[in-house]
mmCIF file of C-alpha atoms in Angstrom:
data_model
loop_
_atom_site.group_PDB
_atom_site.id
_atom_site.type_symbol
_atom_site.label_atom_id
_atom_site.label_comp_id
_atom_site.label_asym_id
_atom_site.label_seq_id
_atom_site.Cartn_x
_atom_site.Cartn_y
_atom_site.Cartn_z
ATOM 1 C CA UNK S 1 -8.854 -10.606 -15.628
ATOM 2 C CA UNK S 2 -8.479 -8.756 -12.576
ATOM 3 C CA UNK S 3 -11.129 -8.802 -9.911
ATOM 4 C CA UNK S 4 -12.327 -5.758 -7.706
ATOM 5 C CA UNK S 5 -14.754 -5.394 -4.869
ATOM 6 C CA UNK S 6 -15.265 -1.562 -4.521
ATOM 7 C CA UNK S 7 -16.091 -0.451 -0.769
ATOM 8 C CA UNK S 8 -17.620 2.681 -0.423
ATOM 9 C CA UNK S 9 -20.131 3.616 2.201
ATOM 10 C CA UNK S 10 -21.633 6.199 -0.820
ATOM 11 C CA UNK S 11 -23.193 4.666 -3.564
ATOM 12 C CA UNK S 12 -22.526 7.010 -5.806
ATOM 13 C CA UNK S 13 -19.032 6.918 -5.159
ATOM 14 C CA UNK S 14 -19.212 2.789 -5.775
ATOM 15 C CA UNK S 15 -21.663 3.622 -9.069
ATOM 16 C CA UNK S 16 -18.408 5.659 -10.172
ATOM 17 C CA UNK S 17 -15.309 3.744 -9.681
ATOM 18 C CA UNK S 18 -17.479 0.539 -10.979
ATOM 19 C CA UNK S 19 -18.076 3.172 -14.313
ATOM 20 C CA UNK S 20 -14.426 3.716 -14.430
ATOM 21 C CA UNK S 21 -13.132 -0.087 -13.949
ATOM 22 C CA UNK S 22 -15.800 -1.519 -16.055
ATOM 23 C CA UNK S 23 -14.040 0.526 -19.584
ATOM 24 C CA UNK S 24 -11.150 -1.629 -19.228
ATOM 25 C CA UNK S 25 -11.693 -5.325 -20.491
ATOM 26 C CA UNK S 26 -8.972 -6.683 -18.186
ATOM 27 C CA UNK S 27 -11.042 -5.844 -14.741
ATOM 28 C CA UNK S 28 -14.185 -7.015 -13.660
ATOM 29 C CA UNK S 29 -15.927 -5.633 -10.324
ATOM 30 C CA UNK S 30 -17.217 -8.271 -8.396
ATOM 31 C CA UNK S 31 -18.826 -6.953 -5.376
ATOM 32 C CA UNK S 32 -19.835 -3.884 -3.405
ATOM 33 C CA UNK S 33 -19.704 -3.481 0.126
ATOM 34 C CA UNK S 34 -20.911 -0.154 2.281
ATOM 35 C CA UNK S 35 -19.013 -0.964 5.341
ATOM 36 C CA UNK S 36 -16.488 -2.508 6.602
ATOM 37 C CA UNK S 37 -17.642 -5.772 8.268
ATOM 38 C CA UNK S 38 -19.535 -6.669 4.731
ATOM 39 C CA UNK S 39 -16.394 -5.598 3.150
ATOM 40 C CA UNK S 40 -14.880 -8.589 5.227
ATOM 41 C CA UNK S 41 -17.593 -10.831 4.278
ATOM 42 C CA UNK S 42 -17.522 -10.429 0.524
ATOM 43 C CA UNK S 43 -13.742 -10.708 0.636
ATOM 44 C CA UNK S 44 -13.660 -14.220 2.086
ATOM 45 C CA UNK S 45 -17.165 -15.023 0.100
ATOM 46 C CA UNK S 46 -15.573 -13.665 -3.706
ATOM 47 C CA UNK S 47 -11.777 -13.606 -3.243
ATOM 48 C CA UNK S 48 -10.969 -10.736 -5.504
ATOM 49 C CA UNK S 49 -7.589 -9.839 -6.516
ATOM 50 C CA UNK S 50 -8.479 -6.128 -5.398
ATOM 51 C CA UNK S 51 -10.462 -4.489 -2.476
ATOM 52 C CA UNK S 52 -10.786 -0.969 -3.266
ATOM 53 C CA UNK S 53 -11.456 0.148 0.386
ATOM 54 C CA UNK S 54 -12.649 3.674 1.465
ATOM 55 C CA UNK S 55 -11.352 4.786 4.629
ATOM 56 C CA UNK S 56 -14.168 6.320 6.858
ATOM 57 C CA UNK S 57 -17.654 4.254 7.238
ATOM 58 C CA UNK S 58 -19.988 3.561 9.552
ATOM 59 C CA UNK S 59 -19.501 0.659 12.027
ATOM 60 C CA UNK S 60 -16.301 -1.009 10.937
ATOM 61 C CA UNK S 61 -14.137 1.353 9.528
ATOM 62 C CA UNK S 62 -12.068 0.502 6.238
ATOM 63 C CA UNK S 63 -8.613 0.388 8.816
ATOM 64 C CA UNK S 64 -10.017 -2.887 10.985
ATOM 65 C CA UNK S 65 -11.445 -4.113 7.551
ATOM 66 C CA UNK S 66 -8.399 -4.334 6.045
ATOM 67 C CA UNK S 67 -6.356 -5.673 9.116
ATOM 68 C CA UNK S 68 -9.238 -8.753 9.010
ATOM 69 C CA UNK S 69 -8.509 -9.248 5.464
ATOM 70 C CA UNK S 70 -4.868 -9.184 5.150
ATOM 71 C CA UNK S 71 -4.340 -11.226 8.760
ATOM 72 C CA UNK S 72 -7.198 -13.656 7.295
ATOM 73 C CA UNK S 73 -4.608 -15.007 5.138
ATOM 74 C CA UNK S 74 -6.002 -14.774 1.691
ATOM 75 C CA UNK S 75 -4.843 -13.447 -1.803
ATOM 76 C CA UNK S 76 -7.131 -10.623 -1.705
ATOM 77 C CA UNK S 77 -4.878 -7.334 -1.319
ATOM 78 C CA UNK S 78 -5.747 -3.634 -0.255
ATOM 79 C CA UNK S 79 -5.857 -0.774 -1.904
ATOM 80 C CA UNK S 80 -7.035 2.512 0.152
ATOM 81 C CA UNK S 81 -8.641 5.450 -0.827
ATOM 82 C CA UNK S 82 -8.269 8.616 1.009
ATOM 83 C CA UNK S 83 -7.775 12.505 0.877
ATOM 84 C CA UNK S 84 -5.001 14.060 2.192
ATOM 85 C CA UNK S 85 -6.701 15.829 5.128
ATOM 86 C CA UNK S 86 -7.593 11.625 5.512
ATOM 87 C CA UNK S 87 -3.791 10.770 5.681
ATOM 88 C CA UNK S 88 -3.709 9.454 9.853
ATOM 89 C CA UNK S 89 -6.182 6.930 8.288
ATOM 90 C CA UNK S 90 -4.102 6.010 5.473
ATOM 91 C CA UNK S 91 -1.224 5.738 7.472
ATOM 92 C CA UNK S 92 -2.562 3.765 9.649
ATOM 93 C CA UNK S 93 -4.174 1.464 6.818
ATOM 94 C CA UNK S 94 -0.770 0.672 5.939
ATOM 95 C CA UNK S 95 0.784 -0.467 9.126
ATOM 96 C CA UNK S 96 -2.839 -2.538 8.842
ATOM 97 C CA UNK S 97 -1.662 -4.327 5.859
ATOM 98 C CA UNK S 98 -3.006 -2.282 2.756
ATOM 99 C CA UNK S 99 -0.216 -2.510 -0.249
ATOM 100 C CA UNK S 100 -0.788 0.975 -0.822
ATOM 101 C CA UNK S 101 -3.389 4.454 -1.135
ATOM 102 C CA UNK S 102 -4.408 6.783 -3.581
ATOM 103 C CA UNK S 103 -6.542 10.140 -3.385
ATOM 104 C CA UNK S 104 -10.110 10.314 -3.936
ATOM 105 C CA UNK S 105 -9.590 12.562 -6.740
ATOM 106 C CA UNK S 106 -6.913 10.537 -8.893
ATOM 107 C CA UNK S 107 -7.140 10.815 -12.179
ATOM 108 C CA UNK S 108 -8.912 7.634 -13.594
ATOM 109 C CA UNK S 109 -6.094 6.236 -15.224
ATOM 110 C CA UNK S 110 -4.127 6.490 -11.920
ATOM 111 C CA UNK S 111 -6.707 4.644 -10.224
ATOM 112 C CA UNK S 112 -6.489 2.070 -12.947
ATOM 113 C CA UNK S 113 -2.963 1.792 -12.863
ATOM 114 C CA UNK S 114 -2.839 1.821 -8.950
ATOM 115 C CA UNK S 115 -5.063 -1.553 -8.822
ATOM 116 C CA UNK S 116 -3.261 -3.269 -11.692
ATOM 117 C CA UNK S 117 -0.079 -2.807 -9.660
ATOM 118 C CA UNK S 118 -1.516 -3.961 -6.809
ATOM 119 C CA UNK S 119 -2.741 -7.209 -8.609
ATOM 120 C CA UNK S 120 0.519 -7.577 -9.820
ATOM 121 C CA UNK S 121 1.964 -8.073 -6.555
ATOM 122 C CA UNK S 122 3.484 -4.376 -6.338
ATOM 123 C CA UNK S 123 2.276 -1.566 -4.034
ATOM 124 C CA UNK S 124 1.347 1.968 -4.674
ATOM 125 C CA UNK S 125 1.210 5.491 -2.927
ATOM 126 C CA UNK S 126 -0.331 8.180 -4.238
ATOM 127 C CA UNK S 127 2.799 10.644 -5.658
ATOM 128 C CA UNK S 128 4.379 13.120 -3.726
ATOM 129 C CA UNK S 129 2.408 11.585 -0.489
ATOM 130 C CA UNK S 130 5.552 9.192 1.427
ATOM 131 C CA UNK S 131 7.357 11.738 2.435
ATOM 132 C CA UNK S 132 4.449 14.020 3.960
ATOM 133 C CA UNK S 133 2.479 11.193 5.433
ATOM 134 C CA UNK S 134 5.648 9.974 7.366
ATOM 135 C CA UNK S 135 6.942 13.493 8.140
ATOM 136 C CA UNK S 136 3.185 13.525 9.359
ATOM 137 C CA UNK S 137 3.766 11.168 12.114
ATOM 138 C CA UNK S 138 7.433 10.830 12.434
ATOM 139 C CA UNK S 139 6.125 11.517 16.488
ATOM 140 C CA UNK S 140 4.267 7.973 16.540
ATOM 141 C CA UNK S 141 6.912 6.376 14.948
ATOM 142 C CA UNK S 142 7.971 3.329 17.130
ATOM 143 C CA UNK S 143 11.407 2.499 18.481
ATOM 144 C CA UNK S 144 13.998 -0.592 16.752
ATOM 145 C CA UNK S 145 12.156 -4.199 18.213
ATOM 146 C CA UNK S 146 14.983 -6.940 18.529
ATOM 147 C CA UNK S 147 13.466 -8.507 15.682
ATOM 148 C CA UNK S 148 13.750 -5.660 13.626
ATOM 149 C CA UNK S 149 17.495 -4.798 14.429
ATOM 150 C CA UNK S 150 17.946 -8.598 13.653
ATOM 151 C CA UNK S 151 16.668 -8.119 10.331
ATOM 152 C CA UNK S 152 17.869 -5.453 9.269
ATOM 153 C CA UNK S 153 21.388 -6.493 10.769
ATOM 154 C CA UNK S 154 20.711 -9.388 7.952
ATOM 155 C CA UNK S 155 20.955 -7.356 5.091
ATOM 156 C CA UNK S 156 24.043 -6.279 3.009
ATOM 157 C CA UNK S 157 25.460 -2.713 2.803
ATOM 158 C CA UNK S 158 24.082 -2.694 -1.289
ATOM 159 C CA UNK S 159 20.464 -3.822 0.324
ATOM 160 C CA UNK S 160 20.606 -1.335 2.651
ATOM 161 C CA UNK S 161 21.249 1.003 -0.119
ATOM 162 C CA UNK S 162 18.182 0.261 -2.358
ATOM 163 C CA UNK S 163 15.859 -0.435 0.660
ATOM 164 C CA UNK S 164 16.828 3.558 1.912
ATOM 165 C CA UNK S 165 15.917 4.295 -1.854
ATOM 166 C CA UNK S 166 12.945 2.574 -1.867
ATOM 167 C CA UNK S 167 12.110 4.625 1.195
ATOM 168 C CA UNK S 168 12.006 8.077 -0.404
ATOM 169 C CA UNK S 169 10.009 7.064 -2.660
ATOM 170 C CA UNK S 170 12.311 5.763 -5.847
ATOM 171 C CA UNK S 171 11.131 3.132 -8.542
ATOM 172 C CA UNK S 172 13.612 0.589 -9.889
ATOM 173 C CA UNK S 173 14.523 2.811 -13.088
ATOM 174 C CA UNK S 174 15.444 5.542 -10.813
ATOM 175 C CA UNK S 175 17.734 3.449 -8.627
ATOM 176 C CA UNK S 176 18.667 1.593 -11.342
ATOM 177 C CA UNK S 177 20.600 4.829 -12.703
ATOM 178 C CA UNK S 178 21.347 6.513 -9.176
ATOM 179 C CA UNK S 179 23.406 2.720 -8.547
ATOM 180 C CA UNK S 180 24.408 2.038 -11.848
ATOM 181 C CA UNK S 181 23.309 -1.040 -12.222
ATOM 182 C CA UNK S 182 20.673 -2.976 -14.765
ATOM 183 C CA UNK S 183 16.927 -2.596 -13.237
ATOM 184 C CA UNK S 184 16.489 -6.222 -13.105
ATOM 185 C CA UNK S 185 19.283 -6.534 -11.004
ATOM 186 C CA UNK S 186 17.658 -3.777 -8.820
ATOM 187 C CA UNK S 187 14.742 -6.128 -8.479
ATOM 188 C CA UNK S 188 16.296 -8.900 -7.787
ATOM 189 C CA UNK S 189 17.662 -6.792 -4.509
ATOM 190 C CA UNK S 190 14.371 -5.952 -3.710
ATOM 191 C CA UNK S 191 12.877 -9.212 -3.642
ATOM 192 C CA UNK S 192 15.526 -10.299 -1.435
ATOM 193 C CA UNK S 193 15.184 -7.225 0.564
ATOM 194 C CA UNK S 194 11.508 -8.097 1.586
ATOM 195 C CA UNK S 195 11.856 -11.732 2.186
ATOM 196 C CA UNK S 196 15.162 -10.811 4.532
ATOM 197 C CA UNK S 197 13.300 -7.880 6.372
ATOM 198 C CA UNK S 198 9.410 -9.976 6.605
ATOM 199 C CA UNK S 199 7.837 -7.427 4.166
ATOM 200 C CA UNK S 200 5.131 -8.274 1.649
ATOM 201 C CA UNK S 201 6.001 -5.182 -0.272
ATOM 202 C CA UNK S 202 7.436 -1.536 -0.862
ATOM 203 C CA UNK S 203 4.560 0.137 1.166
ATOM 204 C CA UNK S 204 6.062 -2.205 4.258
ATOM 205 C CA UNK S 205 9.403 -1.636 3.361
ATOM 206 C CA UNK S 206 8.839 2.073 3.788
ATOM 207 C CA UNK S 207 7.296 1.619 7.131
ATOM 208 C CA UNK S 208 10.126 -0.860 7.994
ATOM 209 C CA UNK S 209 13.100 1.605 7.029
ATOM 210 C CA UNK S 210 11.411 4.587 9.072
ATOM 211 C CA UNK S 211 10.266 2.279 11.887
ATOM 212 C CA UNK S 212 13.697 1.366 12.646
ATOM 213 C CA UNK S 213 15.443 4.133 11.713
ATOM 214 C CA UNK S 214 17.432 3.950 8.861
ATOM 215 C CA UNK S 215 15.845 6.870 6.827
ATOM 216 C CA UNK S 216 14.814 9.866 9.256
ATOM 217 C CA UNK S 217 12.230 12.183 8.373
ATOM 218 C CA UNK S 218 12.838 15.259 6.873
#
């Protein structure tokens, strides 16, 4: 059973996603918050596997709610929702620790399949979105730190490989078959990858590659 605390500052928003969630027998919602700082104080208080977290409330926004959560330690993981005229927030909810975004207006069984990832350890980003949100910002992006050069000085010439396709947005079928190689040997270079580079997952993998510069923006 997978857990879900749905943060909204619009109940009818909450009334809907709980609607959606509730149809499938493996998810339970546990909680909803209206704001940020009650979003933090549910987390701690029900430890749900999900936080479906909305972006712009009043008082603590969803971008310091989700930094408290993630740097609090716990299993609880992020999952943002945004619109695309919302993607400086998003952005910014990643570098905060969120394993990944979706749009508002995803179809329900993206949504569903977006927090079931998440669950499951993996991250998501709404399709099509990597590219623009980092071509976005490419401005803000910040220099190489020594401990980044250090890292990814650590990793082989095949890592670097897969962690530059995991950057433009390819799953492990797809660089499975652009490398040639079984997928399951493709995630075994990804796991490695993260642990090597101080990544919880593919959404800070992305941000790591474009932070110190091995993929450019378009």
């Amino acid at each position: 059973m997978t857990t879900v605390l749905i943060v909204d500052d619009q109940a009818l928003q909450r009334l809907g996603f709980g609607m959606i969630l509730e149809q499938h027998p493996d998810m339970t919602v546990v909680g909803e918050a209206a704001h940020g700082a009650e979003a933090v104080r549910m987390t701690a208080e029900l430890r749900p596997d999900v936080v479906l977290m909305d972006v712009r409330m009043p008082g603590m926004d969803g971008i310091e709610a989700t930094r408290r959560i993630v740097e609090s330690g716990g299993r609880s993981r992020v999952l943002v929702l945004t619109t695309f005229d919302q993607d400086e927030y998003a952005y910014n909810a990643l570098r905060a620790g969120a394993s990944g975004f979706l749009l508002k207006h995803a179809q329900p069984d993206e949504l569903v399949f977006g927090i079931r990832a998440v669950a499951a350890g993996d991250a998501v980003i709404a399709p099509g979105l990597t590219r623009k949100l980092i071509d976005a910002f490419s401005d803000r992006l910040p220099g190489q730190t020594p401990v980044q050069q250090r890292r990814l000085s650590g990793l082989t010439e095949r890592e670097r490989e897969v962690l530059v396709a995991i950057a433009t947005g390819l799953s492990n079928a797809e660089i499975a078959a652009r490398l040639h190689v079984a997928e399951t040997t493709v995630k075994s270079h990804v796991s490695r990858i993260l642990t090597k580079i101080g990544v919880r997952d593919r959404v800070q993998a992305v941000i790591f590659a474009y932070d110190t510069g091995l993929v450019r923006p378009a």
